PDB file of C-alpha atoms in Angstrom:
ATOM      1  CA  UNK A   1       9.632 -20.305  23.252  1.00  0.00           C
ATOM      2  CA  UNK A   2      10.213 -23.204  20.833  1.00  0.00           C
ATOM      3  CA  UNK A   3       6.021 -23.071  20.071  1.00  0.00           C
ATOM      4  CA  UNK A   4       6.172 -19.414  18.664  1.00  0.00           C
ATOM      5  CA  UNK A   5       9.317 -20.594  16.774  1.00  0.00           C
ATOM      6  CA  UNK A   6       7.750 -23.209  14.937  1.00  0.00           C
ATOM      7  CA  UNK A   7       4.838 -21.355  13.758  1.00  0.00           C
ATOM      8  CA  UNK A   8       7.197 -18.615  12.269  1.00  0.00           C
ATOM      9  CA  UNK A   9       9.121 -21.512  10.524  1.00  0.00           C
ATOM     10  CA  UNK A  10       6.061 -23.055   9.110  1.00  0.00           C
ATOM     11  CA  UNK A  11       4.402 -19.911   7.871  1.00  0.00           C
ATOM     12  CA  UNK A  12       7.852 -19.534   5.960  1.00  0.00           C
ATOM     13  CA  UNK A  13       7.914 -22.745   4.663  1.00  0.00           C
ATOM     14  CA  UNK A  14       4.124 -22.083   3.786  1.00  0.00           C
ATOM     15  CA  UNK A  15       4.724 -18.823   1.852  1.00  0.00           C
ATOM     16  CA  UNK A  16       7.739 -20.111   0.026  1.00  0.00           C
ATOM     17  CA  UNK A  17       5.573 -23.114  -1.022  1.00  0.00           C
ATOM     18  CA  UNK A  18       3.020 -20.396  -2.111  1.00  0.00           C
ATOM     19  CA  UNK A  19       5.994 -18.580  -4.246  1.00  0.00           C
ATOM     20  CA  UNK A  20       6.766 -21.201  -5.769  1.00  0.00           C
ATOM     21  CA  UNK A  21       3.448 -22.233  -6.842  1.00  0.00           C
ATOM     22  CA  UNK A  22       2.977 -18.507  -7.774  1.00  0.00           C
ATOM     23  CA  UNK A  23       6.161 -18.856  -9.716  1.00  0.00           C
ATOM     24  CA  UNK A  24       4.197 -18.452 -13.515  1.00  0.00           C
ATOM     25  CA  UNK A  25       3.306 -15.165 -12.637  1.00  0.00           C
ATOM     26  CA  UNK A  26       6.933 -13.809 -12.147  1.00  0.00           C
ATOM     27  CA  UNK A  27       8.035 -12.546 -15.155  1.00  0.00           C
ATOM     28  CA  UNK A  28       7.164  -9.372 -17.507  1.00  0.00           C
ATOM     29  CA  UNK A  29       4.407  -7.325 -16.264  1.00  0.00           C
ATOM     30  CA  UNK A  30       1.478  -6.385 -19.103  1.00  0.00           C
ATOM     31  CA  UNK A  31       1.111  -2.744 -19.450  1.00  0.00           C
ATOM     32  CA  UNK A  32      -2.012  -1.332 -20.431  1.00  0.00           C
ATOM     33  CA  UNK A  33      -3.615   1.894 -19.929  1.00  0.00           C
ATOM     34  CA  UNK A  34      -7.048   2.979 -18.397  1.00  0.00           C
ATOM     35  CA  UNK A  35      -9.117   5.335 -16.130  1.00  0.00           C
ATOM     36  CA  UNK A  36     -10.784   5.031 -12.365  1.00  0.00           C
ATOM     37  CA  UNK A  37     -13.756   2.899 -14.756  1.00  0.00           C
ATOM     38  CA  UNK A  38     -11.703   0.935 -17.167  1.00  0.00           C
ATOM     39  CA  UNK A  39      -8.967  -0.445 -14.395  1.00  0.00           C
ATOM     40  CA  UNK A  40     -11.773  -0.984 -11.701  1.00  0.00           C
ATOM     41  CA  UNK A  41     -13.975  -3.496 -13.867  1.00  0.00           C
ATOM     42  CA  UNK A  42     -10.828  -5.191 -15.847  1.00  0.00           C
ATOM     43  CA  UNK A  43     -10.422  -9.191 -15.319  1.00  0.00           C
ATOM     44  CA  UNK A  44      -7.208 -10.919 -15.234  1.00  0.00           C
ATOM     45  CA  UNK A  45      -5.262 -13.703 -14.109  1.00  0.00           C
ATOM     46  CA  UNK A  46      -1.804 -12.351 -14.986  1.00  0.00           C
ATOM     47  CA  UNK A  47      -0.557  -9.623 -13.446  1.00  0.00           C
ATOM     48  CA  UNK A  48      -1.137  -5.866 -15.350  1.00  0.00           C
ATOM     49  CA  UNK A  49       0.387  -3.002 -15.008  1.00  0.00           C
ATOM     50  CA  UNK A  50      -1.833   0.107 -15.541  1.00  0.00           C
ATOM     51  CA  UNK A  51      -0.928   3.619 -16.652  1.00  0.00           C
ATOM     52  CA  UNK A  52      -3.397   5.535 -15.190  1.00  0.00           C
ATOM     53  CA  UNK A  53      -4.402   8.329 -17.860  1.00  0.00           C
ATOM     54  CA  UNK A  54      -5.738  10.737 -15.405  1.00  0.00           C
ATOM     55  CA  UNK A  55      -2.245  10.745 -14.086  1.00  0.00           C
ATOM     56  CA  UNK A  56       0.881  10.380 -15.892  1.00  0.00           C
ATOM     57  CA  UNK A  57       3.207   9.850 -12.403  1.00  0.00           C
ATOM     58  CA  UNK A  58       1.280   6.864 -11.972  1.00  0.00           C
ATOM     59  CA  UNK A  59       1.247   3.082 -12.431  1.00  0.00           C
ATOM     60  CA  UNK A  60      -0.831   0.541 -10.923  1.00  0.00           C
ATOM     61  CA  UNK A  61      -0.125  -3.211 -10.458  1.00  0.00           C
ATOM     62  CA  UNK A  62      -2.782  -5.605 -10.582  1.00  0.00           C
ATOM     63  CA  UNK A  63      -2.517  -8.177  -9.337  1.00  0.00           C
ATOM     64  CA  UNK A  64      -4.387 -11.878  -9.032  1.00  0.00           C
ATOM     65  CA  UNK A  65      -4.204 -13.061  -5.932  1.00  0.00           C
ATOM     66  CA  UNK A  66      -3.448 -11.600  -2.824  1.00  0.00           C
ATOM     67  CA  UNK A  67      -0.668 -13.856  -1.045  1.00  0.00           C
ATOM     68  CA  UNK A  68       1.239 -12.962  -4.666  1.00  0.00           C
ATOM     69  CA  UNK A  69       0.007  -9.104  -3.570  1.00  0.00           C
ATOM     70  CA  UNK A  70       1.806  -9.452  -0.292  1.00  0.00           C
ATOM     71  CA  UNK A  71       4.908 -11.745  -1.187  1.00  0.00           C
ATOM     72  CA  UNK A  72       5.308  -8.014  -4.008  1.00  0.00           C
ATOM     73  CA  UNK A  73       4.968  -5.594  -1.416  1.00  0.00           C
ATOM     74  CA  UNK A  74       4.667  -6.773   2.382  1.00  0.00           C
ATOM     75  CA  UNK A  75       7.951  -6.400   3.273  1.00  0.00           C
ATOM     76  CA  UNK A  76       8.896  -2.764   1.481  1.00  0.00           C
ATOM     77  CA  UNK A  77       5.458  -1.790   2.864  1.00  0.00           C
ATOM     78  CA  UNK A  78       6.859  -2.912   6.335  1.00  0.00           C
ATOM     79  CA  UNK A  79       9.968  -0.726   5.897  1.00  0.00           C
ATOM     80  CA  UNK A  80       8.133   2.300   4.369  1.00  0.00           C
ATOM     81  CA  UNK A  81       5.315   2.600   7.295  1.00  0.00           C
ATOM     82  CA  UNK A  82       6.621   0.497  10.199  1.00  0.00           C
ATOM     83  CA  UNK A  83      10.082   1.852  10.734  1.00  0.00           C
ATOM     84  CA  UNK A  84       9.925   5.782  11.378  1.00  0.00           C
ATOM     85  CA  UNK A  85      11.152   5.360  14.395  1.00  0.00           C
ATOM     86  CA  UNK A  86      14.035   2.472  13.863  1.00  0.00           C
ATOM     87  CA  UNK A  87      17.356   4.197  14.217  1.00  0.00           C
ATOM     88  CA  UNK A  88      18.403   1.649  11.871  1.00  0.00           C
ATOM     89  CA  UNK A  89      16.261   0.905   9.429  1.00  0.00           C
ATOM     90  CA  UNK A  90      16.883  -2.207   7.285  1.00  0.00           C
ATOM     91  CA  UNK A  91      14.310  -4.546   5.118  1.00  0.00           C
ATOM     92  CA  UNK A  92      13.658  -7.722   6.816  1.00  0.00           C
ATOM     93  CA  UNK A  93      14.988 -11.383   6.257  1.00  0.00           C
ATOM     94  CA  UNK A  94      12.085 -13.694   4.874  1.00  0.00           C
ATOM     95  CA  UNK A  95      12.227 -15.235   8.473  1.00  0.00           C
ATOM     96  CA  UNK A  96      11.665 -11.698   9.989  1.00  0.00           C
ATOM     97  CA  UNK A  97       8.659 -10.759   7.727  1.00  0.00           C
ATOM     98  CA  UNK A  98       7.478 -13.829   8.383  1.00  0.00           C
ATOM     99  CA  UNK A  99       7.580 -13.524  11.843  1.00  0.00           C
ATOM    100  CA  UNK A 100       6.762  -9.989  12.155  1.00  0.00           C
ATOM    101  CA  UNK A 101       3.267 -10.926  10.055  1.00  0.00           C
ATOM    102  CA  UNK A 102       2.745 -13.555  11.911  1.00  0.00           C
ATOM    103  CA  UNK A 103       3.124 -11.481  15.420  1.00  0.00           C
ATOM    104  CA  UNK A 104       0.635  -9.249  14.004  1.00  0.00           C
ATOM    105  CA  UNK A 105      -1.629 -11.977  13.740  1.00  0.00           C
ATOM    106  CA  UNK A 106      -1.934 -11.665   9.709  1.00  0.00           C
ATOM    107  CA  UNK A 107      -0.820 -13.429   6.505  1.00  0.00           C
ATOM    108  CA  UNK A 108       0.982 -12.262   3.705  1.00  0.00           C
ATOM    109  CA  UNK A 109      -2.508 -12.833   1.610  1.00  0.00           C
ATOM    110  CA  UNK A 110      -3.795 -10.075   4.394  1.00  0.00           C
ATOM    111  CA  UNK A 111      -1.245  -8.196   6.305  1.00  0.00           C
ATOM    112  CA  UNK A 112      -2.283  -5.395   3.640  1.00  0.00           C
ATOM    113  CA  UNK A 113      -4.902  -5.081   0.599  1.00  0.00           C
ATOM    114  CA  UNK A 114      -3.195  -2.635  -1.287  1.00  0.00           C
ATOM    115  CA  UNK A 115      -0.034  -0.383  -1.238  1.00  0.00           C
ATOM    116  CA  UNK A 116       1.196   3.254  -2.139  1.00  0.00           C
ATOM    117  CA  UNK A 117       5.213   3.349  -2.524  1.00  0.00           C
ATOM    118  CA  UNK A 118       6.848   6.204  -4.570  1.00  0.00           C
ATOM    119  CA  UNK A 119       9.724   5.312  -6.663  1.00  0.00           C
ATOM    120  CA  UNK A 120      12.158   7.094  -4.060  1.00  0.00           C
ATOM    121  CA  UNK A 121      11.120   4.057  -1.686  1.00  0.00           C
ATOM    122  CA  UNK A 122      11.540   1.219  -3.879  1.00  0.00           C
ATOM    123  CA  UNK A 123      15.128   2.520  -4.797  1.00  0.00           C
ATOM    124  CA  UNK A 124      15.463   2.970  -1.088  1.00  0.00           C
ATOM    125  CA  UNK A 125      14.299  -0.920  -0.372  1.00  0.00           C
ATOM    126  CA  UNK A 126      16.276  -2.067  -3.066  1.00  0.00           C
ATOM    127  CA  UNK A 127      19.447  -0.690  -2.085  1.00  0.00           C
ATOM    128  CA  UNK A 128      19.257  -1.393   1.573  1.00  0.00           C
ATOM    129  CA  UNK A 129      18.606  -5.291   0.963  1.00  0.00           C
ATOM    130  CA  UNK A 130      21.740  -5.087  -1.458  1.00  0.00           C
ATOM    131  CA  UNK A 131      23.504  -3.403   1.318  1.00  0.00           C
ATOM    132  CA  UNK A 132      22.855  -6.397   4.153  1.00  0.00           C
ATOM    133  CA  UNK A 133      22.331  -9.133   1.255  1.00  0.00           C
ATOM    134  CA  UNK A 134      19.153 -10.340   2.160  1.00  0.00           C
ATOM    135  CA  UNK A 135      17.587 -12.305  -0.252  1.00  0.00           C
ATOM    136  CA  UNK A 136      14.070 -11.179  -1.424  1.00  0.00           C
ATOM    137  CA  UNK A 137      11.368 -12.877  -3.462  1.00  0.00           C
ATOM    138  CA  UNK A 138      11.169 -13.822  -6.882  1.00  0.00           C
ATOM    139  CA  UNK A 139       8.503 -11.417  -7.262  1.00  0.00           C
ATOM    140  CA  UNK A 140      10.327  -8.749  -5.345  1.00  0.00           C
ATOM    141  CA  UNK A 141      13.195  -9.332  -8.351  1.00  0.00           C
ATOM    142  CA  UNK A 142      10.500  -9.100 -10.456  1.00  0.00           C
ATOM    143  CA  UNK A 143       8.977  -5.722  -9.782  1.00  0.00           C
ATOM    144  CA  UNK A 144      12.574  -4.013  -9.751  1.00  0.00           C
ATOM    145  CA  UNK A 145      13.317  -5.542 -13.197  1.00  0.00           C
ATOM    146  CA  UNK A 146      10.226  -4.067 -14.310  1.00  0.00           C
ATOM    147  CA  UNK A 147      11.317  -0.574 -12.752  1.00  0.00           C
ATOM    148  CA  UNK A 148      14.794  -1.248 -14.511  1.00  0.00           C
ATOM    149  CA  UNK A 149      13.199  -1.350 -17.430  1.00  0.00           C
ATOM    150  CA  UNK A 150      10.870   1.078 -17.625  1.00  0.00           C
ATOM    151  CA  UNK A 151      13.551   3.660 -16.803  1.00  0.00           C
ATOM    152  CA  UNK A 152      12.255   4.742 -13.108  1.00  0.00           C
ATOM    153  CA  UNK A 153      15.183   3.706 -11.637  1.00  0.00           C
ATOM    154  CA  UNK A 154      18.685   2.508 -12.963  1.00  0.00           C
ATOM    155  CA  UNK A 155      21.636   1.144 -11.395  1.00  0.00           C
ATOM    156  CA  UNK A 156      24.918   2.634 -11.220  1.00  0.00           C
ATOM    157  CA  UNK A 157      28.086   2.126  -9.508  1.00  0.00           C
ATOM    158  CA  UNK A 158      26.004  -0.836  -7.586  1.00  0.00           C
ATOM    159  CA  UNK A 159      23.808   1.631  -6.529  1.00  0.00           C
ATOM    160  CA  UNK A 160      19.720   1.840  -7.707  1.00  0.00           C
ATOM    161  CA  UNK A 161      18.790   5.697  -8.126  1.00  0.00           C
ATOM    162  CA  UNK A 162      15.579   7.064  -8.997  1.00  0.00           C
ATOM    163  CA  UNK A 163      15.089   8.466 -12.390  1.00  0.00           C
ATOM    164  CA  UNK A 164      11.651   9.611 -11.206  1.00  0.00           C
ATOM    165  CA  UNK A 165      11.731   9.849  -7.626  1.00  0.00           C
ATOM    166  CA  UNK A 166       7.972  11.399  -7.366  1.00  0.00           C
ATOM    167  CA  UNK A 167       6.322   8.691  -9.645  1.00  0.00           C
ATOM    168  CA  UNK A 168       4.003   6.427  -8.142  1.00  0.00           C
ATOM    169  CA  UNK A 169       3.869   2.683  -7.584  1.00  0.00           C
ATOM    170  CA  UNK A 170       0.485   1.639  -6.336  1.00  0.00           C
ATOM    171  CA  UNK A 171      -1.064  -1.723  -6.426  1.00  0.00           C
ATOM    172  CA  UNK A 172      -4.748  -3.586  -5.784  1.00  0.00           C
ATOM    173  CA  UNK A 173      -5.990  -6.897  -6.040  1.00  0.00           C
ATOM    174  CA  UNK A 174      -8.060  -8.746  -8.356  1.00  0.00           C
ATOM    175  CA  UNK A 175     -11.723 -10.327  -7.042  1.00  0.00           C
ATOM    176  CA  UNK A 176     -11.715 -13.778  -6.111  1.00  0.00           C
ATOM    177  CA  UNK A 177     -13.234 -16.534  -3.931  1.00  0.00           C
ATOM    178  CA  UNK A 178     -11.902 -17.378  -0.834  1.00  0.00           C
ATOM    179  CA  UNK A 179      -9.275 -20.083  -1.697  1.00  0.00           C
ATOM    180  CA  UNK A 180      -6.439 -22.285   0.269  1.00  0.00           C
ATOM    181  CA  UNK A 181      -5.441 -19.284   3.079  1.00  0.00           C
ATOM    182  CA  UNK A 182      -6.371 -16.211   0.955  1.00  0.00           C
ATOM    183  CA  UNK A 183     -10.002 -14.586   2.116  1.00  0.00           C
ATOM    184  CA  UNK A 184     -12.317 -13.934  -0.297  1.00  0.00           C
ATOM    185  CA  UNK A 185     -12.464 -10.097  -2.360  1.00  0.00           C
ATOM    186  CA  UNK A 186     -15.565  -8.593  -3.690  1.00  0.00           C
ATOM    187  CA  UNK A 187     -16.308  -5.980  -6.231  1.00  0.00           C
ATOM    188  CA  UNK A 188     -16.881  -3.643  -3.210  1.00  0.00           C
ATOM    189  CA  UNK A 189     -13.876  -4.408  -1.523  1.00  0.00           C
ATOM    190  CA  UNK A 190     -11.602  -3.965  -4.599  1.00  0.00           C
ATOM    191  CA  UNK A 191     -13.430  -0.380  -5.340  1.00  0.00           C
ATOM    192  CA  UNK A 192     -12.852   1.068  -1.974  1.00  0.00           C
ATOM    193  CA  UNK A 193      -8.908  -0.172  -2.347  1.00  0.00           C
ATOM    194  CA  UNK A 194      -8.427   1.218  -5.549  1.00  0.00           C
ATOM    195  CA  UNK A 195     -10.549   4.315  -4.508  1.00  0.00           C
ATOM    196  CA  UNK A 196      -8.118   4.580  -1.330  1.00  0.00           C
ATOM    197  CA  UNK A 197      -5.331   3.769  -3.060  1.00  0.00           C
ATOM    198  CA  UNK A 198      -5.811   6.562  -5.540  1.00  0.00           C
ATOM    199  CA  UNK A 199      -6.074   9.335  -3.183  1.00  0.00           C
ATOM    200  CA  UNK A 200      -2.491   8.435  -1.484  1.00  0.00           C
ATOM    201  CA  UNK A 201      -1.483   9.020  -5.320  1.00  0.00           C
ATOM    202  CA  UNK A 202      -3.379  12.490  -5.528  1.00  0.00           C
ATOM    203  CA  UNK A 203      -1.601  13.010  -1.886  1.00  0.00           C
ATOM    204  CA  UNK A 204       1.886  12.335  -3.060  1.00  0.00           C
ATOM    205  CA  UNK A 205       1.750  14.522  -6.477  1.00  0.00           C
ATOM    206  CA  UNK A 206      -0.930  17.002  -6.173  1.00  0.00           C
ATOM    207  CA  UNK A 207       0.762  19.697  -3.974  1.00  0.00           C
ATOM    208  CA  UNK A 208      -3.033  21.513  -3.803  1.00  0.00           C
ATOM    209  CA  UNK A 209      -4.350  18.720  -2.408  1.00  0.00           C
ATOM    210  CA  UNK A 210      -1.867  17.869  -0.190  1.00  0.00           C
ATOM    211  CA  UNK A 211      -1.434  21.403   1.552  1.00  0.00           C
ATOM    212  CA  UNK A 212      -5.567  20.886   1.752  1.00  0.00           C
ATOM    213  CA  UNK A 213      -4.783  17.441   3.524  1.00  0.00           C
ATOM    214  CA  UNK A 214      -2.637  18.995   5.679  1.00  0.00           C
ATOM    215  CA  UNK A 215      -4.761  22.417   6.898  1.00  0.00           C
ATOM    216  CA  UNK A 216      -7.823  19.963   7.425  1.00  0.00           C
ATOM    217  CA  UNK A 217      -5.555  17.810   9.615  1.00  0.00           C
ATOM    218  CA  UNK A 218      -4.239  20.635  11.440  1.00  0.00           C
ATOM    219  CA  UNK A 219      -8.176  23.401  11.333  1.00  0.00           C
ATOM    220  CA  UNK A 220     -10.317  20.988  10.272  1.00  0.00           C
ATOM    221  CA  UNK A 221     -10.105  17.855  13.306  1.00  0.00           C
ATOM    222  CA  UNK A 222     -10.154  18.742  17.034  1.00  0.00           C
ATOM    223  CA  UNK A 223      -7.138  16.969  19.099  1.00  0.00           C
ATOM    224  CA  UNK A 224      -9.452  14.456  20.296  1.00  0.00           C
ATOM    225  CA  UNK A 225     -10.360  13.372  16.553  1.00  0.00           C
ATOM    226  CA  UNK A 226      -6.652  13.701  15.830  1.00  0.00           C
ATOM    227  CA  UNK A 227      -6.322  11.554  18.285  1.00  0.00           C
ATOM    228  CA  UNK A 228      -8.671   9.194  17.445  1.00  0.00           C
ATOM    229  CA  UNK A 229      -6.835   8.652  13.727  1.00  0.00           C
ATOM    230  CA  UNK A 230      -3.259   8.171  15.637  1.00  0.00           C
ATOM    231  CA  UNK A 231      -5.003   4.978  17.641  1.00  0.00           C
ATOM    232  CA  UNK A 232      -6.606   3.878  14.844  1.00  0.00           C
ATOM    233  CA  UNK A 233      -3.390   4.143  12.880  1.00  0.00           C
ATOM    234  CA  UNK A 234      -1.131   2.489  15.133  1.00  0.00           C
ATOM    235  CA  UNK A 235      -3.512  -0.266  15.851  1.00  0.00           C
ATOM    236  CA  UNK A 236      -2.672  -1.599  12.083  1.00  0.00           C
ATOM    237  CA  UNK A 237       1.193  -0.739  13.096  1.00  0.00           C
ATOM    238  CA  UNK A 238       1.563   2.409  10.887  1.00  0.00           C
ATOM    239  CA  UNK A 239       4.305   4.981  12.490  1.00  0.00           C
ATOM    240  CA  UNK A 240       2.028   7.448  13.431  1.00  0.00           C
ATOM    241  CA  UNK A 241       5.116   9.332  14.598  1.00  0.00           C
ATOM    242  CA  UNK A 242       5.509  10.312  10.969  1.00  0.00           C
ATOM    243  CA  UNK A 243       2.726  13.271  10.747  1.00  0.00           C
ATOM    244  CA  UNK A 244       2.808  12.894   6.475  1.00  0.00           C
ATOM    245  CA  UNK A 245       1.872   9.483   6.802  1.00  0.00           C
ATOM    246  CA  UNK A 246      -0.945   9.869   9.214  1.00  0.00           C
ATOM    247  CA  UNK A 247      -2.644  12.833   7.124  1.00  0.00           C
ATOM    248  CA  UNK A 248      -2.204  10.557   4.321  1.00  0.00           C
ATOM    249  CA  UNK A 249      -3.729   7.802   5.870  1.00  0.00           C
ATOM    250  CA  UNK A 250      -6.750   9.793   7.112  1.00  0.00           C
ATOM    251  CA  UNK A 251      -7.395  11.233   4.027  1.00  0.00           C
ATOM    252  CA  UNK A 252      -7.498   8.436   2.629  1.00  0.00           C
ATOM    253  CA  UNK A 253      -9.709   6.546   5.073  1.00  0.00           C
ATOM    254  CA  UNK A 254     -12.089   9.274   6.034  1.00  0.00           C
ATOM    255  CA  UNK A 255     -13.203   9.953   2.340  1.00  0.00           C
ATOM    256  CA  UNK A 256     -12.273   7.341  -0.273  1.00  0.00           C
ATOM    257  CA  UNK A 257     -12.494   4.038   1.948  1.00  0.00           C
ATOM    258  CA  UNK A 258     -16.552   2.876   1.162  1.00  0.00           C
ATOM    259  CA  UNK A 259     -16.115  -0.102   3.068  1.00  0.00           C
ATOM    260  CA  UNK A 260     -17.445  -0.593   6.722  1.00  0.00           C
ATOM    261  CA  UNK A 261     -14.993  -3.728   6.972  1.00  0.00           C
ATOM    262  CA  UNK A 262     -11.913  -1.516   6.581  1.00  0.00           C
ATOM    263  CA  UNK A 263     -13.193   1.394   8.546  1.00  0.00           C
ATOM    264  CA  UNK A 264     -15.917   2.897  10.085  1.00  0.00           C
ATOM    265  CA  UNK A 265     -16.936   4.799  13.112  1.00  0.00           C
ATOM    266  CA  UNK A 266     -16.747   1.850  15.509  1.00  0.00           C
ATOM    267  CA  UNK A 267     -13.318   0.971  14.334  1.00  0.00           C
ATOM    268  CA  UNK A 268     -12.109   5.215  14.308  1.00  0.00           C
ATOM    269  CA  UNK A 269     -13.775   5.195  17.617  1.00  0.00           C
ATOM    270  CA  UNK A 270     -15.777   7.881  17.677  1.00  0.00           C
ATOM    271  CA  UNK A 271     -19.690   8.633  17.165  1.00  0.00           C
ATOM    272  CA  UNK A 272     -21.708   7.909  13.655  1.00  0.00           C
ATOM    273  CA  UNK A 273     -22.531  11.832  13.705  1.00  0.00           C
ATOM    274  CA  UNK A 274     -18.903  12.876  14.641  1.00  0.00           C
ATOM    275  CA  UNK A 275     -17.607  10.985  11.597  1.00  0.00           C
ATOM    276  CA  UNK A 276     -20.198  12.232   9.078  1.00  0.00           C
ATOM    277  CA  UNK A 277     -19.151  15.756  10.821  1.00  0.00           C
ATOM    278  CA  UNK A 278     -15.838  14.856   9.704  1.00  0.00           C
ATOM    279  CA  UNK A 279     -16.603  13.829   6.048  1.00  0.00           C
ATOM    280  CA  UNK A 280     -18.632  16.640   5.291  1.00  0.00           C
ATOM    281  CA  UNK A 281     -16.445  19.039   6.619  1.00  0.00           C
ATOM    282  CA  UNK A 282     -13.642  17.465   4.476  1.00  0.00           C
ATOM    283  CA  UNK A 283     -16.001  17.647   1.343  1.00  0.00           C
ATOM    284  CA  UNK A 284     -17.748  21.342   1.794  1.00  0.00           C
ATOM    285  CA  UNK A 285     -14.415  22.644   1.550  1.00  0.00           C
ATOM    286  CA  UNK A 286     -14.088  21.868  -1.795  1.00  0.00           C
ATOM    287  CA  UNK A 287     -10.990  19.786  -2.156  1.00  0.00           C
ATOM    288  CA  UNK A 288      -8.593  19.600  -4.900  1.00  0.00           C
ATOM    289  CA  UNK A 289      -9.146  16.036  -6.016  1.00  0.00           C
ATOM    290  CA  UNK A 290     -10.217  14.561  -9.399  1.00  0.00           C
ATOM    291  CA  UNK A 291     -11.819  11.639  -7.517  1.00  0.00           C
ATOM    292  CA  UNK A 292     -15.551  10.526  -6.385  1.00  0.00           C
ATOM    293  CA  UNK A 293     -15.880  12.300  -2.732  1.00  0.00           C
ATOM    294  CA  UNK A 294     -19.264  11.296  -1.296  1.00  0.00           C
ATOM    295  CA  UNK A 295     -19.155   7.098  -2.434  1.00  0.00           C
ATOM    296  CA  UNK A 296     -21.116   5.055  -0.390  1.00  0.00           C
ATOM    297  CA  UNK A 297     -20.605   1.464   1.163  1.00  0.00           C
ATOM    298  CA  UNK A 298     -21.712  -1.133  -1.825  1.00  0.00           C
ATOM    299  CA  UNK A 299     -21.914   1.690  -4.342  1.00  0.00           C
ATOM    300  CA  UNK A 300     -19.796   0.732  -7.394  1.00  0.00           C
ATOM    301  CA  UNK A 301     -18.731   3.367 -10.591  1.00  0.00           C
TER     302      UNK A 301
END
């Protein structure tokens, strides 16, 4: 018991260390604007905001580094996919999401590579951790000051609200070398995030390709295959009891994830053939997406 209890304390201790390091970056966010092309080949080592021209509803943080990545959005990522089923829901104490990472055998540089949140969420984190007064990170602060003042949420009464409850949040990391307890990010890897991470946005605010998402799901996949994305799901600790977020998911995974590390037949479970029966199928039927559909692992735009 006391073993387990002092690894949670010192992978606190190590992430607040790591905040406070990080501590330059917290601040004003740069906001610049740019397509799939333009965002996918920028450089920086402050973190940039992106309007992303194809798509007015959304923004895209990027950021430089990835334990700064995770200390951003970790723990509302935690609340937004992990707790369908609480009958309580709350956002976790530093110590929890600590701990809960930890249990999960990850880091906050790796418990996630990129995130999808709509602006409905955020106001929802926000306003729960005001609610049970736990303290967040700077960089937590940081990102709702930035939605404070870019008027997609305000507060009133001591209550956040969403000014645009549909807008987007979405963020992806920079490429870097493997340094102190962060891995190492290629030009590949960061593609196939902001690639995936695009297609959750065309999920959430396309309603054509959404309702496509969700008559492939339910015509397009046998059971077994369903069943095959549920495991896969819940072996990363989404709620697959929340159907949305699973079609999501695969969507997002099947087609705009070029990246054997992050998924592939093996890791689906399931034959080579039946998941290039899969992909096709999803293509041939012509989706409603303005994004690349047949990318290949290592291919870059």
């Amino acid at each position: 018991m006391r073993l387990p209890q002092f690894v949670n304390r010192v992978v606190l201790v190590l992430g607040l260390a790591a905040g406070l390091l990080g501590s330059a970056f917290v601040g004003a966010f740069e906001v610049k604007e740019g397509d799939l092309k333009t965002i996918f080949y920028a450089k920086t080592d402050v973190p940039v905001v992106w309007r992303y021209t194809p798509n007015s509803e959304v923004m895209i943080l990027d950021m430089p580094g990835l334990e700064l990545l995770g200390r951003t959005f970790n723990r509302v990522t935690q609340l937004t996919e992990q707790q369908y089923t609480e009958a309580y829901p709350r956002v976790l104490t530093s110590q929890e999401l600590s701990r809960y990472i930890g249990n999960a055998h990850r880091t906050f540089a790796n418990f996630a590579a990129g995130h999808d949140l709509r602006i409905s969420d955020l106001v929802q984190f926000f306003n729960l951790a005001d609610r049970d007064k736990v303290e967040l990170f700077p960089e937590e602060y940081a990102l709702r000051d930035f939605l404070l003042q870019q008027g997609l949420i305000k507060e009133w009464r001591g209550f956040y609200q969403a000014q645009k409850p549909h807008s987007i949040i979405l963020s992806i990391p920079q490429v870097q070398d493997r340094r102190g307890n962060e891995p190492a990010l290629t030009s590949q890897a960061r593609y196939a995030i902001l690639l995936h991470e695009l297609s959750h946005a065309e999920f959430h605010t396309n309603a054509a390709y959404n309702k496509y998402c969700r008559g492939f799901w339910a015509s397009g996949l046998t059971e077994s295959q369903r069943e095959a994305f549920r495991k896969f799901l819940a072996g990363m600790r989404y709620s697959v009891e929340n159907e949305e977020l699973v079609i999501n998911e695969m969507q997002a995974y099947l087609v705009f994830t070029p990246d054997a590390g992050a998924f592939s037949a093996a890791r689906l479970g399931v034959s080579e053939s039946s998941l290039a029966g899969m992909r096709e199928a999803f293509v041939r039927g012509r989706p409603p997406v303005q994004l690349p559909l047949r990318v290949k692992a290592g291919e870059l735009p």
